[in-house]
Coordinates of C-alpha atoms in Angstrom, one line a residue:
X1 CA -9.8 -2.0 33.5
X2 CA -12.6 -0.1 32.4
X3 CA -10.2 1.4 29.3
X4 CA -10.3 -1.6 27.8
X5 CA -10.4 -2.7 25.0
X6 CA -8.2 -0.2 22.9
X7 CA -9.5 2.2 20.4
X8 CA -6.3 2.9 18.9
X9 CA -2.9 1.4 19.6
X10 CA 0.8 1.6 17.7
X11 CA 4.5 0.5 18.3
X12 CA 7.1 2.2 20.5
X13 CA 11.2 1.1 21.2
X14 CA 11.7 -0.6 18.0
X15 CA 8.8 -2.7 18.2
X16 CA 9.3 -4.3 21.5
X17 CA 6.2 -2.2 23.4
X18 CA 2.7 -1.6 22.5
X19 CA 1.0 1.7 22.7
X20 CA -2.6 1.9 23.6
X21 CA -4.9 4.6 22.8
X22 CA -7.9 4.0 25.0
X23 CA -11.1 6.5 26.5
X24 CA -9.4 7.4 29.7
X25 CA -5.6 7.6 28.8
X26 CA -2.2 6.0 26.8
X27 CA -1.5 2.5 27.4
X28 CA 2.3 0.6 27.3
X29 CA 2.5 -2.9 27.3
X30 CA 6.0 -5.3 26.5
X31 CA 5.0 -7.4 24.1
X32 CA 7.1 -10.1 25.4
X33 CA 6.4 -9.9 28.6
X34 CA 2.7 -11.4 27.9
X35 CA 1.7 -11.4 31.8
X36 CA 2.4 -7.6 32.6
X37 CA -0.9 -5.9 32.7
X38 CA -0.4 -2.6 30.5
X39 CA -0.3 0.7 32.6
X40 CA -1.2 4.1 32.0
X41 CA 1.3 6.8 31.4
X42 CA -0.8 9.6 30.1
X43 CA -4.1 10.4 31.5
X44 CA -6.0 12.0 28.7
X45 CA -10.0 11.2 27.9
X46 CA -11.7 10.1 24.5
X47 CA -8.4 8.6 22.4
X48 CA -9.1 8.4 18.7
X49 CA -5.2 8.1 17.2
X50 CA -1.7 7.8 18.3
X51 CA 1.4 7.6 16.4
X52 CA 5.1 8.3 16.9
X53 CA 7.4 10.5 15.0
X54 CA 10.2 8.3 16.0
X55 CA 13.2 10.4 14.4
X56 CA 11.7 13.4 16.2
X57 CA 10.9 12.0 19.1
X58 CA 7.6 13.1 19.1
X59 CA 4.4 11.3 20.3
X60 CA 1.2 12.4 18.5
X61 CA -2.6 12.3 20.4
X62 CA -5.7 12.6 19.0
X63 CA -8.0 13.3 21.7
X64 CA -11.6 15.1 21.9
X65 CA -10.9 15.8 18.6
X66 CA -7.5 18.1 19.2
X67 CA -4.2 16.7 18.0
X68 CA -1.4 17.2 20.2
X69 CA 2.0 16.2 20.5
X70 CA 4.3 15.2 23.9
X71 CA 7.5 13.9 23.8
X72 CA 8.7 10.5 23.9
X73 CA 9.7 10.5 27.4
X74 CA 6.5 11.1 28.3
X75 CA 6.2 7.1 28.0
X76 CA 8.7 6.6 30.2
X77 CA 7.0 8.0 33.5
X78 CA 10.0 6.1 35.3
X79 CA 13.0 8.6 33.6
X80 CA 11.0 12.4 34.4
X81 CA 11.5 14.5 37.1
X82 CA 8.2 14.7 38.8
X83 CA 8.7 18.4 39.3
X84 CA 9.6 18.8 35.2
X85 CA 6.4 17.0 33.7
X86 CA 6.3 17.6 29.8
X87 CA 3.7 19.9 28.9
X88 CA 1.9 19.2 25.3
X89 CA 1.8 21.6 22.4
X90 CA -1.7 21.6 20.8
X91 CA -1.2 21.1 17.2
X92 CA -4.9 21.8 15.8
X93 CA -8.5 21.8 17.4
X94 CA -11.5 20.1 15.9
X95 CA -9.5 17.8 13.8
X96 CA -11.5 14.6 12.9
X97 CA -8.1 12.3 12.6
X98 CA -4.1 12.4 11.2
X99 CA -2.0 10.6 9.2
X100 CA 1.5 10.8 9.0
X101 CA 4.1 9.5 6.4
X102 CA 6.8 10.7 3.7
X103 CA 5.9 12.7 1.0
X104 CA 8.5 14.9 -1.4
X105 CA 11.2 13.9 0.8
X106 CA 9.7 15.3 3.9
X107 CA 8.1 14.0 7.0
X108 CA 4.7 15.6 7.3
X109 CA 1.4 15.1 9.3
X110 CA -1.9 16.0 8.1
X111 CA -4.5 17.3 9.9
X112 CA -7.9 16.3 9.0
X113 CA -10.9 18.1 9.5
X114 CA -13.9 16.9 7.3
X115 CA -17.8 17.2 7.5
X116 CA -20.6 16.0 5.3
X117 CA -20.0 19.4 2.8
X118 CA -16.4 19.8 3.0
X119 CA -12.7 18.6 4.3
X120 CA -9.7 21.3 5.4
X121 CA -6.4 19.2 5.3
X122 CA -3.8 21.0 7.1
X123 CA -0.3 19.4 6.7
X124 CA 2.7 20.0 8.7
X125 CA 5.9 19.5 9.0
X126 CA 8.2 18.6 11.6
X127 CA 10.3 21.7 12.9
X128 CA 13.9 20.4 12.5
X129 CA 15.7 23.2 14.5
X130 CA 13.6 21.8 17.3
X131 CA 15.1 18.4 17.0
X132 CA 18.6 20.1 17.2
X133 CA 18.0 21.8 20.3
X134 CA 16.9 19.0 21.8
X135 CA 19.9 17.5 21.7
X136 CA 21.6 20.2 22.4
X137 CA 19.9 22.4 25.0
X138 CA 17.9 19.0 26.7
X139 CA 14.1 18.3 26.8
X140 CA 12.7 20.0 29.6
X141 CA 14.0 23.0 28.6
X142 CA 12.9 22.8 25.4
X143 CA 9.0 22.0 25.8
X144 CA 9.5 24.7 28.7
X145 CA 9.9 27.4 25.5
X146 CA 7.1 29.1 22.9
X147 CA 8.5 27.1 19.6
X148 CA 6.0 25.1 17.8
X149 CA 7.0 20.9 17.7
X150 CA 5.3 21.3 13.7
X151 CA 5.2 24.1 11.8
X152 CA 2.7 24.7 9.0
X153 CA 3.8 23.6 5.5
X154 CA 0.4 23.4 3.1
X155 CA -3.2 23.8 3.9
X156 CA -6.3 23.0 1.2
X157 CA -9.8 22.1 0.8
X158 CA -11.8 19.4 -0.9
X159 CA -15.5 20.3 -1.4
X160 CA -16.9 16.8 0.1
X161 CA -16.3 14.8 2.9
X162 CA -13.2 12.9 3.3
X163 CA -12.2 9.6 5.0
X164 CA -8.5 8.8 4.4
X165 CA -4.8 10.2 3.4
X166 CA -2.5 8.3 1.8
X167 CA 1.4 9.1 0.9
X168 CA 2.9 8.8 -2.2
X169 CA 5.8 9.8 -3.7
X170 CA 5.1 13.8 -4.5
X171 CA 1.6 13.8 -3.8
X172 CA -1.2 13.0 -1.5
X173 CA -4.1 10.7 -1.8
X174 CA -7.0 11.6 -0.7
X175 CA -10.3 9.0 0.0
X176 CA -13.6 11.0 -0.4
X177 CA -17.2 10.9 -1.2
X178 CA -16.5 12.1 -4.7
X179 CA -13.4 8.8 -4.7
X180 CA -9.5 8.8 -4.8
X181 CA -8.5 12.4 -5.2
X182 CA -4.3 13.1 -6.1
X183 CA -3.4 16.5 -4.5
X184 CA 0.1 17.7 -5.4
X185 CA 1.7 19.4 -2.5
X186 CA 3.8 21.7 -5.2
X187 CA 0.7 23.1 -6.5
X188 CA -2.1 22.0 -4.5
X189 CA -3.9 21.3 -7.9
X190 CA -6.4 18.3 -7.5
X191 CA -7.5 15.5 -9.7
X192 CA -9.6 12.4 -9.6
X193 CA -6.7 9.5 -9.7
X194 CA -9.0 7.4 -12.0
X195 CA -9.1 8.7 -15.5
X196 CA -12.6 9.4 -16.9
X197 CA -11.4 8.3 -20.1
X198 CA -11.2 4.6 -19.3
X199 CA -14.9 3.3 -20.3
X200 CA -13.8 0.3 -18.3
X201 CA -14.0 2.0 -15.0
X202 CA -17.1 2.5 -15.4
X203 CA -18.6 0.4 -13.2
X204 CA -17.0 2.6 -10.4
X205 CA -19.3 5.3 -11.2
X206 CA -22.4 3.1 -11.6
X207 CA -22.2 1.8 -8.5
X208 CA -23.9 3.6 -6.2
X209 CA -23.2 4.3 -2.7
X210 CA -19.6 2.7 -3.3
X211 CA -17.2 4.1 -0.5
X212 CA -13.1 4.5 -1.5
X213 CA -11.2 3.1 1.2
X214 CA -7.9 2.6 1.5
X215 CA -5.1 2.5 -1.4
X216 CA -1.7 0.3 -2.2
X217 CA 0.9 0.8 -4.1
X218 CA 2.3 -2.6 -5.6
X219 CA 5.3 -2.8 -8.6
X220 CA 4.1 0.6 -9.6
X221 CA 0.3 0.1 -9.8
X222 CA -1.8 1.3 -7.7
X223 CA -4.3 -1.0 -5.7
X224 CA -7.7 0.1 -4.9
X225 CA -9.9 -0.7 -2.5
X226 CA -13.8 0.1 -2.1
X227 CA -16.3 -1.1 0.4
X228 CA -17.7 -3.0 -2.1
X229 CA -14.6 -4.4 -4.7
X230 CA -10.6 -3.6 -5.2
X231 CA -9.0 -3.8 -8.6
X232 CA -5.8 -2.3 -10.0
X233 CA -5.0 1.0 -12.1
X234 CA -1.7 2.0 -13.4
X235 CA 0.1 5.6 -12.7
X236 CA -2.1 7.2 -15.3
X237 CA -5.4 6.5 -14.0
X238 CA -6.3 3.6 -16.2
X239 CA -7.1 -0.1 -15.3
X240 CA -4.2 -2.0 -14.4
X241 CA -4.8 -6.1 -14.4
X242 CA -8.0 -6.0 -16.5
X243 CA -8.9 -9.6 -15.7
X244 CA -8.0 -9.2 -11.8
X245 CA -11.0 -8.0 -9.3
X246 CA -12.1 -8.8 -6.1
X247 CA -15.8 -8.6 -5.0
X248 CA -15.8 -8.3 -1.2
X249 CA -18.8 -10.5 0.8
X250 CA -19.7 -7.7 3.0
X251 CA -19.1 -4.1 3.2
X252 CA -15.5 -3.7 4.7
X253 CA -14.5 -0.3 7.0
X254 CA -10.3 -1.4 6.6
X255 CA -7.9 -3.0 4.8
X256 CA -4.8 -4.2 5.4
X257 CA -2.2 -6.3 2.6
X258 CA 0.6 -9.1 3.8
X259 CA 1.5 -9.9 -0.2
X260 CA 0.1 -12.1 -1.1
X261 CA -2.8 -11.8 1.4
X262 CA -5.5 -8.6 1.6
X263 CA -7.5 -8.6 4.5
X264 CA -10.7 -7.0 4.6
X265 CA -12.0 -5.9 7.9
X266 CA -16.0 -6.3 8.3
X267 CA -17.7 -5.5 11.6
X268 CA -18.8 -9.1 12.2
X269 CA -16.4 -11.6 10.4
X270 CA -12.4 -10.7 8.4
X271 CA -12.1 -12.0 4.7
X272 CA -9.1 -13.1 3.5
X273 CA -8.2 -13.1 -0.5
X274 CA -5.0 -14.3 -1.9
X275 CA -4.6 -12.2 -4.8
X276 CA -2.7 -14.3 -7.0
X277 CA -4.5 -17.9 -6.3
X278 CA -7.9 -16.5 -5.5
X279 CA -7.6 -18.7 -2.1
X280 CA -10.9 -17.5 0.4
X281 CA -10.7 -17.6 4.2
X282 CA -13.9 -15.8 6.1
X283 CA -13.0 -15.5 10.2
X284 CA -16.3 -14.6 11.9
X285 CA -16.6 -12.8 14.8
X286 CA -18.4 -10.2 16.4
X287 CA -18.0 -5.9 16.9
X288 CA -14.3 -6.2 14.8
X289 CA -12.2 -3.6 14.8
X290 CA -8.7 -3.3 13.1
X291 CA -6.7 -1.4 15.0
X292 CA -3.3 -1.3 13.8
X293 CA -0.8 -2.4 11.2
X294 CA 2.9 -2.6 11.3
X295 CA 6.0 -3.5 9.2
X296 CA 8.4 -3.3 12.5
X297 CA 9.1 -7.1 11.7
X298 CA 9.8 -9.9 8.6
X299 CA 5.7 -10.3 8.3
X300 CA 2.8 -7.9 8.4
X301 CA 1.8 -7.5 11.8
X302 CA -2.2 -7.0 12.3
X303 CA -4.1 -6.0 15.7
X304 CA -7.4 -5.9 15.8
X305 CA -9.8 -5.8 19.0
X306 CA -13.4 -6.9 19.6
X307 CA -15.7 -5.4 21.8
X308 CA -17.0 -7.6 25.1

């Protein structure tokens, strides 16, 4: 399959299937059904993301850098009417990836599009009178209209270039070259999540060259993780766990947490830390990639691919 292997992948019907993102199309697999070779049931080129909207039934596409979304059936080649194929809707051109979550009560997508100066986040949110007439009216017929699947909510800019969104509560998080920036989505006022008043962050700033990451909330602290360390700060910006720091053994590109467990994903080998024993694991191995990570079942599911 000259797809293969995935460049993206995520979950679809509870769980049980696989999505794959790959350079010449989408992906399914069962995930039970070990032997099945996955098939393609969207031809597309150049897939950076997927992700599913599953209340909305809506499949989001990253690819050649414009977002897109189909619906759900789309998957399930088997159930359309050849003659009634559902047509995308282009969400956003140029966009350098999405995330989605829940923030102020709302589900919401944002749109990234970030350079070495500057980052535009548009966010949207999905358009809940759409949801009702699909059940109402029926799906062809509603992908057939001119209504928009999303519809804009907030748009704003962050002089630098950016690398990550996270959700919280009421406010975004936002990885950057200039480090973990806390955007309220009321106001769109910005601020640096680590307070300059703590002198004993400052090794954050010394360090040069030190790239945010990806961030975790745990029992109201917030967990922090660099390319070079992680360490814990509390709601107000200051350091959380004083004593408690991890100093990573090579320069990790993702993270993902299974409590106790963060894993730190390194091009040629993952490093495992148990953050309350201090326990070490290293698994080498070459051209790593993490693809995924999911909470569908009891324990943290991880996938991760390497290139042959």
């Amino acid at each position: 399959m000259s797809a293969w292997p995935p460049v993206t992948n995520g979950w679809i019907d509870g769980g049980r299937k696989l999505l794959y993102g790959t350079d010449n199309g989408i992906y399914v697999s069962d995930r039970k059904n070990k032997e099945q070779i996955p098939r393609r049931v969207l031809e597309t080129t150049s897939v950076t993301q997927v992700d599913i909207l599953e209340e909305y039934q809506l499949l989001l596409v990253l690819s050649n850098k414009t977002l897109q979304s189909y619906p759900v059936s789309i998957l399930h080649p088997e159930d359309n009417n050849n003659n009634n194929t559902p047509q995308p809707k282009k969400i956003q051109n140029h966009c350098s990836f999405f995330k989605t979550g829940i923030c102020l009560g709302r589900h919401l997508v944002c749109c990234v599009k970030s350079s070495a100066l500057s980052t535009t986040i548009k966010v949207f949110e999905p358009n809940d009178a759409m949801t009702k007439a699909k059940k109402q009216k029926g799906l062809g017929k509603l992908m057939s209209g001119g209504q928009d699947e999303l519809k804009p909510f907030k748009e704003f800019y962050i002089p630098t270039e950016s690398s990550s969104v996270h959700f919280l509560k009421s406010k975004l998080c936002v990885a950057c070259a200039r480090g973990f920036e806390v955007v309220s989505l009321e106001t769109l006022e910005t601020q640096s999540l680590l307070d300059q008043a703590d002198t004993s962050l400052d090794f954050v700033a010394r360090k040069e060259g030190v790239k945010p990451i990806h961030i975790e909330r745990l029992n109201g602290e917030f967990l922090l993780n660099y390319s070079e360390f992680s360490f814990f700060v509390n709601r107000n910006g200051w350091r959380a766990r004083p004593e408690w720091r991890l100093d990573w053994e090579g320069a990790p590109h993702n993270f993902a947490l299974s409590y106790p467990w963060i894993l730190a994903f390194e091009t040629n080998f993952i490093e495992l830390r148990n953050m309350e024993t201090g326990a070490v694991h290293i698994v080498p191995h070459k051209n790593i990639r993490m693809l995924h990570s999911s909470t569908h079942e009891v324990s943290l599911a991880f996938f991760l691919f390497t290139s042959l």
